[in-house]
mmCIF file with all atom_site columns, C-alpha atoms in Angstrom:
data_model
loop_
_atom_site.group_PDB
_atom_site.id
_atom_site.type_symbol
_atom_site.label_atom_id
_atom_site.label_alt_id
_atom_site.label_comp_id
_atom_site.label_asym_id
_atom_site.label_entity_id
_atom_site.label_seq_id
_atom_site.pdbx_PDB_ins_code
_atom_site.Cartn_x
_atom_site.Cartn_y
_atom_site.Cartn_z
_atom_site.occupancy
_atom_site.B_iso_or_equiv
_atom_site.pdbx_formal_charge
_atom_site.auth_seq_id
_atom_site.auth_comp_id
_atom_site.auth_asym_id
_atom_site.auth_atom_id
_atom_site.pdbx_PDB_model_num
ATOM 1   C CA . MET A 1 1   ? 20.540  -72.848 15.523  1.00 0.00 ? 1   MET A CA 1
ATOM 2   C CA . LYS A 1 2   ? 19.660  -70.284 18.328  1.00 0.00 ? 2   LYS A CA 1
ATOM 3   C CA . LEU A 1 3   ? 22.534  -68.247 17.339  1.00 0.00 ? 3   LEU A CA 1
ATOM 4   C CA . ILE A 1 4   ? 21.342  -67.893 13.812  1.00 0.00 ? 4   ILE A CA 1
ATOM 5   C CA . TYR A 1 5   ? 17.945  -66.791 14.990  1.00 0.00 ? 5   TYR A CA 1
ATOM 6   C CA . VAL A 1 6   ? 19.439  -64.161 17.159  1.00 0.00 ? 6   VAL A CA 1
ATOM 7   C CA . VAL A 1 7   ? 21.779  -62.755 14.391  1.00 0.00 ? 7   VAL A CA 1
ATOM 8   C CA . THR A 1 8   ? 19.009  -62.821 11.980  1.00 0.00 ? 8   THR A CA 1
ATOM 9   C CA . ALA A 1 9   ? 16.687  -60.869 14.475  1.00 0.00 ? 9   ALA A CA 1
ATOM 10  C CA . LEU A 1 10  ? 19.330  -58.317 15.156  1.00 0.00 ? 10  LEU A CA 1
ATOM 11  C CA . SER A 1 11  ? 20.047  -57.791 11.312  1.00 0.00 ? 11  SER A CA 1
ATOM 12  C CA . PHE A 1 12  ? 16.258  -57.230 10.904  1.00 0.00 ? 12  PHE A CA 1
ATOM 13  C CA . LEU A 1 13  ? 16.032  -54.626 13.628  1.00 0.00 ? 13  LEU A CA 1
ATOM 14  C CA . ILE A 1 14  ? 19.101  -52.743 12.402  1.00 0.00 ? 14  ILE A CA 1
ATOM 15  C CA . SER A 1 15  ? 17.668  -52.701 8.911   1.00 0.00 ? 15  SER A CA 1
ATOM 16  C CA . CYS A 1 16  ? 14.329  -51.378 10.147  1.00 0.00 ? 16  CYS A CA 1
ATOM 17  C CA . ALA A 1 17  ? 16.031  -48.735 12.179  1.00 0.00 ? 17  ALA A CA 1
ATOM 18  C CA . LYS A 1 18  ? 18.003  -47.536 9.112   1.00 0.00 ? 18  LYS A CA 1
ATOM 19  C CA . VAL A 1 19  ? 14.610  -47.286 7.081   1.00 0.00 ? 19  VAL A CA 1
ATOM 20  C CA . ASN A 1 20  ? 12.985  -45.375 9.846   1.00 0.00 ? 20  ASN A CA 1
ATOM 21  C CA . THR A 1 21  ? 15.904  -42.855 10.064  1.00 0.00 ? 21  THR A CA 1
ATOM 22  C CA . LYS A 1 22  ? 15.655  -42.243 6.348   1.00 0.00 ? 22  LYS A CA 1
ATOM 23  C CA . THR A 1 23  ? 12.023  -41.803 6.473   1.00 0.00 ? 23  THR A CA 1
ATOM 24  C CA . ASN A 1 24  ? 12.221  -39.350 9.418   1.00 0.00 ? 24  ASN A CA 1
ATOM 25  C CA . GLN A 1 25  ? 15.061  -37.399 7.769   1.00 0.00 ? 25  GLN A CA 1
ATOM 26  C CA . LYS A 1 26  ? 12.970  -37.237 4.437   1.00 0.00 ? 26  LYS A CA 1
ATOM 27  C CA . ALA A 1 27  ? 9.971   -36.030 6.315   1.00 0.00 ? 27  ALA A CA 1
ATOM 28  C CA . LYS A 1 28  ? 12.011  -33.473 8.321   1.00 0.00 ? 28  LYS A CA 1
ATOM 29  C CA . ASP A 1 29  ? 13.496  -32.223 4.884   1.00 0.00 ? 29  ASP A CA 1
ATOM 30  C CA . THR A 1 30  ? 10.017  -31.848 3.414   1.00 0.00 ? 30  THR A CA 1
ATOM 31  C CA . LYS A 1 31  ? 8.688   -29.732 6.262   1.00 0.00 ? 31  LYS A CA 1
ATOM 32  C CA . THR A 1 32  ? 11.683  -27.446 6.293   1.00 0.00 ? 32  THR A CA 1
ATOM 33  C CA . THR A 1 33  ? 11.586  -26.732 2.595   1.00 0.00 ? 33  THR A CA 1
ATOM 34  C CA . GLU A 1 34  ? 9.841   -23.569 1.550   1.00 0.00 ? 34  GLU A CA 1
ATOM 35  C CA . VAL A 1 35  ? 8.727   -22.511 -1.799  1.00 0.00 ? 35  VAL A CA 1
ATOM 36  C CA . GLU A 1 36  ? 10.342  -19.108 -2.703  1.00 0.00 ? 36  GLU A CA 1
ATOM 37  C CA . PRO A 1 37  ? 8.249   -16.658 -4.237  1.00 0.00 ? 37  PRO A CA 1
ATOM 38  C CA . SER A 1 38  ? 9.081   -15.932 -7.895  1.00 0.00 ? 38  SER A CA 1
ATOM 39  C CA . LYS A 1 39  ? 10.797  -12.681 -8.782  1.00 0.00 ? 39  LYS A CA 1
ATOM 40  C CA . LEU A 1 40  ? 8.919   -10.461 -11.231 1.00 0.00 ? 40  LEU A CA 1
ATOM 41  C CA . ASN A 1 41  ? 10.515  -8.833  -14.360 1.00 0.00 ? 41  ASN A CA 1
ATOM 42  C CA . LEU A 1 42  ? 8.386   -5.647  -14.784 1.00 0.00 ? 42  LEU A CA 1
ATOM 43  C CA . PRO A 1 43  ? 8.795   -3.494  -17.777 1.00 0.00 ? 43  PRO A CA 1
ATOM 44  C CA . ASP A 1 44  ? 10.854  -0.414  -17.686 1.00 0.00 ? 44  ASP A CA 1
ATOM 45  C CA . THR A 1 45  ? 8.156   2.101   -17.543 1.00 0.00 ? 45  THR A CA 1
ATOM 46  C CA . THR A 1 46  ? 7.192   5.500   -16.096 1.00 0.00 ? 46  THR A CA 1
ATOM 47  C CA . ILE A 1 47  ? 3.401   6.316   -15.833 1.00 0.00 ? 47  ILE A CA 1
ATOM 48  C CA . ASN A 1 48  ? 1.846   9.695   -14.963 1.00 0.00 ? 48  ASN A CA 1
ATOM 49  C CA . PHE A 1 49  ? -0.913  8.195   -12.660 1.00 0.00 ? 49  PHE A CA 1
ATOM 50  C CA . MET A 1 50  ? -2.251  11.323  -11.013 1.00 0.00 ? 50  MET A CA 1
ATOM 51  C CA . TRP A 1 51  ? -2.316  14.962  -11.550 1.00 0.00 ? 51  TRP A CA 1
ATOM 52  C CA . ARG A 1 52  ? -4.286  18.214  -10.627 1.00 0.00 ? 52  ARG A CA 1
ATOM 53  C CA . ASP A 1 53  ? -5.963  20.436  -13.055 1.00 0.00 ? 53  ASP A CA 1
ATOM 54  C CA . MET A 1 54  ? -8.951  22.974  -12.955 1.00 0.00 ? 54  MET A CA 1
ATOM 55  C CA . LYS A 1 55  ? -12.516 21.377  -13.171 1.00 0.00 ? 55  LYS A CA 1
ATOM 56  C CA . TYR A 1 56  ? -15.652 23.353  -13.602 1.00 0.00 ? 56  TYR A CA 1
ATOM 57  C CA . ASP A 1 57  ? -18.598 22.704  -11.380 1.00 0.00 ? 57  ASP A CA 1
ATOM 58  C CA . SER A 1 58  ? -21.921 23.663  -12.841 1.00 0.00 ? 58  SER A CA 1
ATOM 59  C CA . THR A 1 59  ? -23.695 23.640  -9.510  1.00 0.00 ? 59  THR A CA 1
ATOM 60  C CA . LEU A 1 60  ? -21.384 26.154  -7.994  1.00 0.00 ? 60  LEU A CA 1
ATOM 61  C CA . ASN A 1 61  ? -20.759 27.947  -11.229 1.00 0.00 ? 61  ASN A CA 1
ATOM 62  C CA . ASP A 1 62  ? -17.024 27.830  -10.649 1.00 0.00 ? 62  ASP A CA 1
ATOM 63  C CA . SER A 1 63  ? -13.809 26.018  -11.385 1.00 0.00 ? 63  SER A CA 1
ATOM 64  C CA . PHE A 1 64  ? -11.786 24.148  -8.707  1.00 0.00 ? 64  PHE A CA 1
ATOM 65  C CA . SER A 1 65  ? -8.450  22.272  -8.564  1.00 0.00 ? 65  SER A CA 1
ATOM 66  C CA . SER A 1 66  ? -9.364  18.563  -8.848  1.00 0.00 ? 66  SER A CA 1
ATOM 67  C CA . ILE A 1 67  ? -7.665  15.210  -8.981  1.00 0.00 ? 67  ILE A CA 1
ATOM 68  C CA . PHE A 1 68  ? -7.490  13.538  -12.323 1.00 0.00 ? 68  PHE A CA 1
ATOM 69  C CA . LEU A 1 69  ? -6.498  9.747   -12.699 1.00 0.00 ? 69  LEU A CA 1
ATOM 70  C CA . ASN A 1 70  ? -5.060  7.722   -15.685 1.00 0.00 ? 70  ASN A CA 1
ATOM 71  C CA . ILE A 1 71  ? -7.900  5.385   -16.075 1.00 0.00 ? 71  ILE A CA 1
ATOM 72  C CA . ASP A 1 72  ? -6.297  3.354   -18.828 1.00 0.00 ? 72  ASP A CA 1
ATOM 73  C CA . TYR A 1 73  ? -3.288  2.527   -16.565 1.00 0.00 ? 73  TYR A CA 1
ATOM 74  C CA . ILE A 1 74  ? -5.706  1.632   -13.582 1.00 0.00 ? 74  ILE A CA 1
ATOM 75  C CA . ASN A 1 75  ? -7.577  -0.841  -16.026 1.00 0.00 ? 75  ASN A CA 1
ATOM 76  C CA . SER A 1 76  ? -4.138  -2.540  -16.992 1.00 0.00 ? 76  SER A CA 1
ATOM 77  C CA . MET A 1 77  ? -2.006  -2.284  -13.922 1.00 0.00 ? 77  MET A CA 1
ATOM 78  C CA . THR A 1 78  ? -1.054  -5.479  -11.998 1.00 0.00 ? 78  THR A CA 1
ATOM 79  C CA . SER A 1 79  ? -2.239  -6.323  -8.496  1.00 0.00 ? 79  SER A CA 1
ATOM 80  C CA . GLN A 1 80  ? 1.389   -5.423  -7.142  1.00 0.00 ? 80  GLN A CA 1
ATOM 81  C CA . GLU A 1 81  ? 1.161   -1.984  -8.654  1.00 0.00 ? 81  GLU A CA 1
ATOM 82  C CA . LYS A 1 82  ? -2.331  -1.601  -7.312  1.00 0.00 ? 82  LYS A CA 1
ATOM 83  C CA . ALA A 1 83  ? -1.234  -2.553  -3.727  1.00 0.00 ? 83  ALA A CA 1
ATOM 84  C CA . ALA A 1 84  ? 1.868   -0.203  -4.025  1.00 0.00 ? 84  ALA A CA 1
ATOM 85  C CA . ILE A 1 85  ? -0.195  2.702   -4.914  1.00 0.00 ? 85  ILE A CA 1
ATOM 86  C CA . GLY A 1 86  ? -2.955  1.895   -2.374  1.00 0.00 ? 86  GLY A CA 1
ATOM 87  C CA . TYR A 1 87  ? -0.383  1.858   0.270   1.00 0.00 ? 87  TYR A CA 1
ATOM 88  C CA . VAL A 1 88  ? 0.989   5.253   -0.484  1.00 0.00 ? 88  VAL A CA 1
ATOM 89  C CA . SER A 1 89  ? -2.529  6.656   -1.059  1.00 0.00 ? 89  SER A CA 1
ATOM 90  C CA . THR A 1 90  ? -3.747  5.375   2.275   1.00 0.00 ? 90  THR A CA 1
ATOM 91  C CA . PHE A 1 91  ? -2.205  8.146   4.374   1.00 0.00 ? 91  PHE A CA 1
ATOM 92  C CA . ILE A 1 92  ? -2.751  11.304  2.310   1.00 0.00 ? 92  ILE A CA 1
ATOM 93  C CA . GLY A 1 93  ? -6.022  12.835  1.288   1.00 0.00 ? 93  GLY A CA 1
ATOM 94  C CA . ASN A 1 94  ? -7.329  12.300  -2.242  1.00 0.00 ? 94  ASN A CA 1
ATOM 95  C CA . GLU A 1 95  ? -10.652 14.061  -2.558  1.00 0.00 ? 95  GLU A CA 1
ATOM 96  C CA . CYS A 1 96  ? -12.318 12.067  0.363   1.00 0.00 ? 96  CYS A CA 1
ATOM 97  C CA . TRP A 1 97  ? -15.968 12.594  1.068   1.00 0.00 ? 97  TRP A CA 1
ATOM 98  C CA . TRP A 1 98  ? -18.683 10.676  2.842   1.00 0.00 ? 98  TRP A CA 1
ATOM 99  C CA . ASP A 1 99  ? -20.930 8.377   0.809   1.00 0.00 ? 99  ASP A CA 1
ATOM 100 C CA . GLY A 1 100 ? -24.293 10.065  2.066   1.00 0.00 ? 100 GLY A CA 1
ATOM 101 C CA . GLU A 1 101 ? -24.249 11.028  5.619   1.00 0.00 ? 101 GLU A CA 1
ATOM 102 C CA . ALA A 1 102 ? -21.101 10.145  7.678   1.00 0.00 ? 102 ALA A CA 1
ATOM 103 C CA . ASN A 1 103 ? -21.682 6.929   9.707   1.00 0.00 ? 103 ASN A CA 1
ATOM 104 C CA . ASP A 1 104 ? -21.032 7.223   13.533  1.00 0.00 ? 104 ASP A CA 1
ATOM 105 C CA . ASP A 1 105 ? -17.883 4.978   12.943  1.00 0.00 ? 105 ASP A CA 1
ATOM 106 C CA . ARG A 1 106 ? -16.633 6.879   9.922   1.00 0.00 ? 106 ARG A CA 1
ATOM 107 C CA . SER A 1 107 ? -16.818 3.748   7.752   1.00 0.00 ? 107 SER A CA 1
ATOM 108 C CA . ASN A 1 108 ? -18.177 5.268   4.588   1.00 0.00 ? 108 ASN A CA 1
ATOM 109 C CA . LEU A 1 109 ? -15.543 7.605   3.406   1.00 0.00 ? 109 LEU A CA 1
ATOM 110 C CA . ASP A 1 110 ? -15.214 7.569   -0.265  1.00 0.00 ? 110 ASP A CA 1
ATOM 111 C CA . CYS A 1 111 ? -11.625 8.545   -1.451  1.00 0.00 ? 111 CYS A CA 1
ATOM 112 C CA . LYS A 1 112 ? -11.092 8.954   -5.103  1.00 0.00 ? 112 LYS A CA 1
ATOM 113 C CA . ILE A 1 113 ? -7.797  6.840   -5.593  1.00 0.00 ? 113 ILE A CA 1
ATOM 114 C CA . ILE A 1 114 ? -8.731  4.150   -3.162  1.00 0.00 ? 114 ILE A CA 1
ATOM 115 C CA . THR A 1 115 ? -12.271 3.900   -4.894  1.00 0.00 ? 115 THR A CA 1
ATOM 116 C CA . ALA A 1 116 ? -10.772 3.951   -8.246  1.00 0.00 ? 116 ALA A CA 1
ATOM 117 C CA . LEU A 1 117 ? -8.507  1.144   -7.504  1.00 0.00 ? 117 LEU A CA 1
ATOM 118 C CA . GLY A 1 118 ? -11.541 -0.967  -6.403  1.00 0.00 ? 118 GLY A CA 1
ATOM 119 C CA . LEU A 1 119 ? -10.588 -1.180  -2.705  1.00 0.00 ? 119 LEU A CA 1
ATOM 120 C CA . GLY A 1 120 ? -13.876 0.207   -1.394  1.00 0.00 ? 120 GLY A CA 1
ATOM 121 C CA . TYR A 1 121 ? -14.210 2.811   1.540   1.00 0.00 ? 121 TYR A CA 1
ATOM 122 C CA . GLN A 1 122 ? -11.209 4.378   3.166   1.00 0.00 ? 122 GLN A CA 1
ATOM 123 C CA . CYS A 1 123 ? -9.848  2.167   5.999   1.00 0.00 ? 123 CYS A CA 1
ATOM 124 C CA . SER A 1 124 ? -12.453 -0.693  5.187   1.00 0.00 ? 124 SER A CA 1
ATOM 125 C CA . GLU A 1 125 ? -11.570 -4.333  5.497   1.00 0.00 ? 125 GLU A CA 1
ATOM 126 C CA . SER A 1 126 ? -11.725 -4.469  1.680   1.00 0.00 ? 126 SER A CA 1
ATOM 127 C CA . HIS A 1 127 ? -9.056  -1.636  1.693   1.00 0.00 ? 127 HIS A CA 1
ATOM 128 C CA . LEU A 1 128 ? -6.725  -2.593  4.474   1.00 0.00 ? 128 LEU A CA 1
ATOM 129 C CA . GLY A 1 129 ? -7.262  -6.351  3.926   1.00 0.00 ? 129 GLY A CA 1
ATOM 130 C CA . PHE A 1 130 ? -5.938  -6.195  0.314   1.00 0.00 ? 130 PHE A CA 1
ATOM 131 C CA . LEU A 1 131 ? -2.927  -4.246  1.434   1.00 0.00 ? 131 LEU A CA 1
ATOM 132 C CA . ARG A 1 132 ? -2.197  -6.536  4.431   1.00 0.00 ? 132 ARG A CA 1
ATOM 133 C CA . LYS A 1 133 ? -2.214  -9.493  2.113   1.00 0.00 ? 133 LYS A CA 1
ATOM 134 C CA . TRP A 1 134 ? 0.399   -8.049  -0.107  1.00 0.00 ? 134 TRP A CA 1
ATOM 135 C CA . PHE A 1 135 ? 2.539   -6.719  2.659   1.00 0.00 ? 135 PHE A CA 1
ATOM 136 C CA . SER A 1 136 ? 2.152   -9.984  4.766   1.00 0.00 ? 136 SER A CA 1
ATOM 137 C CA . THR A 1 137 ? 5.911   -10.346 5.266   1.00 0.00 ? 137 THR A CA 1
ATOM 138 C CA . ASP A 1 138 ? 6.653   -6.758  6.146   1.00 0.00 ? 138 ASP A CA 1
ATOM 139 C CA . ASN A 1 139 ? 6.041   -6.199  9.691   1.00 0.00 ? 139 ASN A CA 1
ATOM 140 C CA . GLY A 1 140 ? 6.799   -2.345  9.461   1.00 0.00 ? 140 GLY A CA 1
ATOM 141 C CA . VAL A 1 141 ? 4.077   -1.750  6.840   1.00 0.00 ? 141 VAL A CA 1
ATOM 142 C CA . LEU A 1 142 ? 1.694   -4.044  8.773   1.00 0.00 ? 142 LEU A CA 1
ATOM 143 C CA . SER A 1 143 ? 2.147   -1.773  11.761  1.00 0.00 ? 143 SER A CA 1
ATOM 144 C CA . GLU A 1 144 ? 1.328   1.187   9.548   1.00 0.00 ? 144 GLU A CA 1
ATOM 145 C CA . LEU A 1 145 ? -1.814  -0.523  8.334   1.00 0.00 ? 145 LEU A CA 1
ATOM 146 C CA . GLU A 1 146 ? -3.358  -0.946  11.813  1.00 0.00 ? 146 GLU A CA 1
ATOM 147 C CA . ASN A 1 147 ? -6.834  0.418   11.853  1.00 0.00 ? 147 ASN A CA 1
ATOM 148 C CA . SER A 1 148 ? -6.025  3.003   14.318  1.00 0.00 ? 148 SER A CA 1
ATOM 149 C CA . ASN A 1 149 ? -3.308  4.375   12.086  1.00 0.00 ? 149 ASN A CA 1
ATOM 150 C CA . CYS A 1 150 ? -5.836  4.746   9.107   1.00 0.00 ? 150 CYS A CA 1
ATOM 151 C CA . PRO A 1 151 ? -7.055  8.321   8.557   1.00 0.00 ? 151 PRO A CA 1
ATOM 152 C CA . THR A 1 152 ? -10.658 9.173   7.794   1.00 0.00 ? 152 THR A CA 1
ATOM 153 C CA . THR A 1 153 ? -10.267 12.931  6.852   1.00 0.00 ? 153 THR A CA 1
ATOM 154 C CA . PRO A 1 154 ? -12.728 14.473  4.581   1.00 0.00 ? 154 PRO A CA 1
ATOM 155 C CA . HIS A 1 155 ? -11.569 17.138  2.111   1.00 0.00 ? 155 HIS A CA 1
ATOM 156 C CA . THR A 1 156 ? -13.317 19.824  4.234   1.00 0.00 ? 156 THR A CA 1
ATOM 157 C CA . ALA A 1 157 ? -11.227 19.214  7.335   1.00 0.00 ? 157 ALA A CA 1
ATOM 158 C CA . THR A 1 158 ? -9.464  22.135  8.986   1.00 0.00 ? 158 THR A CA 1
ATOM 159 C CA . ILE A 1 159 ? -6.151  20.315  8.984   1.00 0.00 ? 159 ILE A CA 1
ATOM 160 C CA . GLN A 1 160 ? -5.371  18.041  6.047   1.00 0.00 ? 160 GLN A CA 1
ATOM 161 C CA . ASP A 1 161 ? -2.882  16.885  3.394   1.00 0.00 ? 161 ASP A CA 1
ATOM 162 C CA . THR A 1 162 ? -3.620  16.187  -0.338  1.00 0.00 ? 162 THR A CA 1
ATOM 163 C CA . PHE A 1 163 ? -1.682  14.823  -3.421  1.00 0.00 ? 163 PHE A CA 1
ATOM 164 C CA . SER A 1 164 ? -0.794  17.250  -6.112  1.00 0.00 ? 164 SER A CA 1
ATOM 165 C CA . LYS A 1 165 ? 0.946   14.763  -8.389  1.00 0.00 ? 165 LYS A CA 1
ATOM 166 C CA . MET A 1 166 ? 1.765   11.060  -8.672  1.00 0.00 ? 166 MET A CA 1
ATOM 167 C CA . VAL A 1 167 ? 4.109   9.176   -10.923 1.00 0.00 ? 167 VAL A CA 1
ATOM 168 C CA . VAL A 1 168 ? 4.568   5.252   -11.036 1.00 0.00 ? 168 VAL A CA 1
ATOM 169 C CA . SER A 1 169 ? 7.749   3.717   -12.291 1.00 0.00 ? 169 SER A CA 1
ATOM 170 C CA . THR A 1 170 ? 8.484   0.012   -12.646 1.00 0.00 ? 170 THR A CA 1
ATOM 171 C CA . LYS A 1 171 ? 11.724  -1.861  -13.481 1.00 0.00 ? 171 LYS A CA 1
ATOM 172 C CA . GLY A 1 172 ? 12.708  -5.340  -12.926 1.00 0.00 ? 172 GLY A CA 1
ATOM 173 C CA . ASP A 1 173 ? 11.266  -6.457  -9.419  1.00 0.00 ? 173 ASP A CA 1
ATOM 174 C CA . THR A 1 174 ? 10.888  -2.801  -8.098  1.00 0.00 ? 174 THR A CA 1
ATOM 175 C CA . ILE A 1 175 ? 7.940   -0.408  -8.052  1.00 0.00 ? 175 ILE A CA 1
ATOM 176 C CA . SER A 1 176 ? 8.575   3.216   -7.217  1.00 0.00 ? 176 SER A CA 1
ATOM 177 C CA . VAL A 1 177 ? 5.905   5.635   -6.269  1.00 0.00 ? 177 VAL A CA 1
ATOM 178 C CA . TYR A 1 178 ? 6.828   9.353   -6.592  1.00 0.00 ? 178 TYR A CA 1
ATOM 179 C CA . TYR A 1 179 ? 4.312   11.902  -5.337  1.00 0.00 ? 179 TYR A CA 1
ATOM 180 C CA . GLU A 1 180 ? 4.135   15.622  -4.528  1.00 0.00 ? 180 GLU A CA 1
ATOM 181 C CA . ALA A 1 181 ? 1.826   16.628  -1.709  1.00 0.00 ? 181 ALA A CA 1
ATOM 182 C CA . SER A 1 182 ? 0.779   19.708  0.249   1.00 0.00 ? 182 SER A CA 1
ATOM 183 C CA . GLY A 1 183 ? -1.364  20.433  3.286   1.00 0.00 ? 183 GLY A CA 1
ATOM 184 C CA . PHE A 1 184 ? -2.663  23.315  5.463   1.00 0.00 ? 184 PHE A CA 1
ATOM 185 C CA . ASN A 1 185 ? -3.884  24.232  9.045   1.00 0.00 ? 185 ASN A CA 1
ATOM 186 C CA . LEU A 1 186 ? -6.605  26.838  8.738   1.00 0.00 ? 186 LEU A CA 1
ATOM 187 C CA . ARG A 1 187 ? -6.485  27.539  12.584  1.00 0.00 ? 187 ARG A CA 1
ATOM 188 C CA . GLU A 1 188 ? -2.806  28.231  12.559  1.00 0.00 ? 188 GLU A CA 1
ATOM 189 C CA . GLN A 1 189 ? -2.902  29.677  8.984   1.00 0.00 ? 189 GLN A CA 1
ATOM 190 C CA . GLU A 1 190 ? -0.095  27.568  7.825   1.00 0.00 ? 190 GLU A CA 1
ATOM 191 C CA . ASN A 1 191 ? 0.542   25.541  4.735   1.00 0.00 ? 191 ASN A CA 1
ATOM 192 C CA . TRP A 1 192 ? 3.344   23.041  3.598   1.00 0.00 ? 192 TRP A CA 1
ATOM 193 C CA . GLU A 1 193 ? 4.456   21.055  0.743   1.00 0.00 ? 193 GLU A CA 1
ATOM 194 C CA . TRP A 1 194 ? 6.808   18.153  0.188   1.00 0.00 ? 194 TRP A CA 1
ATOM 195 C CA . SER A 1 195 ? 7.628   15.176  -2.153  1.00 0.00 ? 195 SER A CA 1
ATOM 196 C CA . GLU A 1 196 ? 8.649   11.545  -1.656  1.00 0.00 ? 196 GLU A CA 1
ATOM 197 C CA . THR A 1 197 ? 9.759   8.632   -3.363  1.00 0.00 ? 197 THR A CA 1
ATOM 198 C CA . VAL A 1 198 ? 8.640   5.090   -2.105  1.00 0.00 ? 198 VAL A CA 1
ATOM 199 C CA . ASP A 1 199 ? 10.409  2.206   -3.486  1.00 0.00 ? 199 ASP A CA 1
ATOM 200 C CA . ILE A 1 200 ? 8.877   -1.285  -3.000  1.00 0.00 ? 200 ILE A CA 1
ATOM 201 C CA . LEU A 1 201 ? 10.261  -4.757  -3.980  1.00 0.00 ? 201 LEU A CA 1
ATOM 202 C CA . ALA A 1 202 ? 7.700   -6.927  -5.735  1.00 0.00 ? 202 ALA A CA 1
ATOM 203 C CA . THR A 1 203 ? 7.494   -10.863 -6.075  1.00 0.00 ? 203 THR A CA 1
ATOM 204 C CA . THR A 1 204 ? 4.692   -12.891 -7.460  1.00 0.00 ? 204 THR A CA 1
ATOM 205 C CA . ASP A 1 205 ? 3.263   -13.248 -3.947  1.00 0.00 ? 205 ASP A CA 1
ATOM 206 C CA . ASN A 1 206 ? 4.019   -10.220 -1.888  1.00 0.00 ? 206 ASN A CA 1
ATOM 207 C CA . LEU A 1 207 ? 5.568   -6.727  -1.548  1.00 0.00 ? 207 LEU A CA 1
ATOM 208 C CA . LYS A 1 208 ? 8.278   -5.364  0.832   1.00 0.00 ? 208 LYS A CA 1
ATOM 209 C CA . LEU A 1 209 ? 8.983   -1.717  1.435   1.00 0.00 ? 209 LEU A CA 1
ATOM 210 C CA . ILE A 1 210 ? 12.719  -1.065  0.369   1.00 0.00 ? 210 ILE A CA 1
ATOM 211 C CA . LYS A 1 211 ? 13.080  2.697   1.439   1.00 0.00 ? 211 LYS A CA 1
ATOM 212 C CA . LYS A 1 212 ? 11.427  5.978   1.474   1.00 0.00 ? 212 LYS A CA 1
ATOM 213 C CA . GLU A 1 213 ? 13.149  9.305   0.325   1.00 0.00 ? 213 GLU A CA 1
ATOM 214 C CA . LYS A 1 214 ? 11.292  12.316  1.521   1.00 0.00 ? 214 LYS A CA 1
ATOM 215 C CA . SER A 1 215 ? 12.182  15.930  0.731   1.00 0.00 ? 215 SER A CA 1
ATOM 216 C CA . GLU A 1 216 ? 12.374  18.789  3.210   1.00 0.00 ? 216 GLU A CA 1
ATOM 217 C CA . VAL A 1 217 ? 8.822   19.881  4.292   1.00 0.00 ? 217 VAL A CA 1
ATOM 218 C CA . LYS A 1 218 ? 8.517   23.622  3.295   1.00 0.00 ? 218 LYS A CA 1
ATOM 219 C CA . HIS A 1 219 ? 6.254   25.571  5.599   1.00 0.00 ? 219 HIS A CA 1
ATOM 220 C CA . GLU A 1 220 ? 4.685   29.077  4.895   1.00 0.00 ? 220 GLU A CA 1
ATOM 221 C CA . LYS A 1 221 ? 2.257   31.300  6.778   1.00 0.00 ? 221 LYS A CA 1
ATOM 222 C CA . PHE A 1 222 ? -0.831  32.854  5.221   1.00 0.00 ? 222 PHE A CA 1
ATOM 223 C CA . GLU A 1 223 ? -3.509  35.380  5.849   1.00 0.00 ? 223 GLU A CA 1
ATOM 224 C CA . MET A 1 224 ? -7.149  34.423  5.483   1.00 0.00 ? 224 MET A CA 1
ATOM 225 C CA . THR A 1 225 ? -9.181  37.232  3.877   1.00 0.00 ? 225 THR A CA 1
ATOM 226 C CA . GLU A 1 226 ? -13.001 37.686  4.114   1.00 0.00 ? 226 GLU A CA 1
ATOM 227 C CA . GLU A 1 227 ? -14.906 38.333  0.910   1.00 0.00 ? 227 GLU A CA 1
#
């Protein structure tokens, strides 16, 4: 009789051990399973997003080269497209000027593209926070988006870059931003120009920089004349 009790007890313990092993394995499998973000299937489109043209200023009674934006596209673009354009536009001037008097911490710089995208002031938490969210898995881009790397350069600066043109193309899961830009250094009496294409992989949840293809930067000297 004692032998029967011992055998029964051992069978019970072995059965419990098997159940616990299966339960632990199931819990482990649950913890290690991650939901992959869904790939996008963006339409095959090419949009002229930004260009320059002459604009008349009645106050100064003169016309100046100004940035124009495709407002219809801005109103219909996806969050992924907004983040891709916002990332590219962060590092190059786009008619940036202070909203009122400049704050001591330079936190109220209003840049035309960043503002039109609804991202707030240049280098603000609204601006950089939105981009960090979308590029949260891209450590290279996150490093670029450190506050110390974000420029707060008004359009009257002695040394500056500015956009001349921007075209956005989408196809499948890729967003491509092509732009042309120029810059100048008034002290050195030098100007330059270049173009670049930035390809970004897009999913439902995040973005990742694929590559940048930058042209040769062409430099020229100029002479300033007094009128």
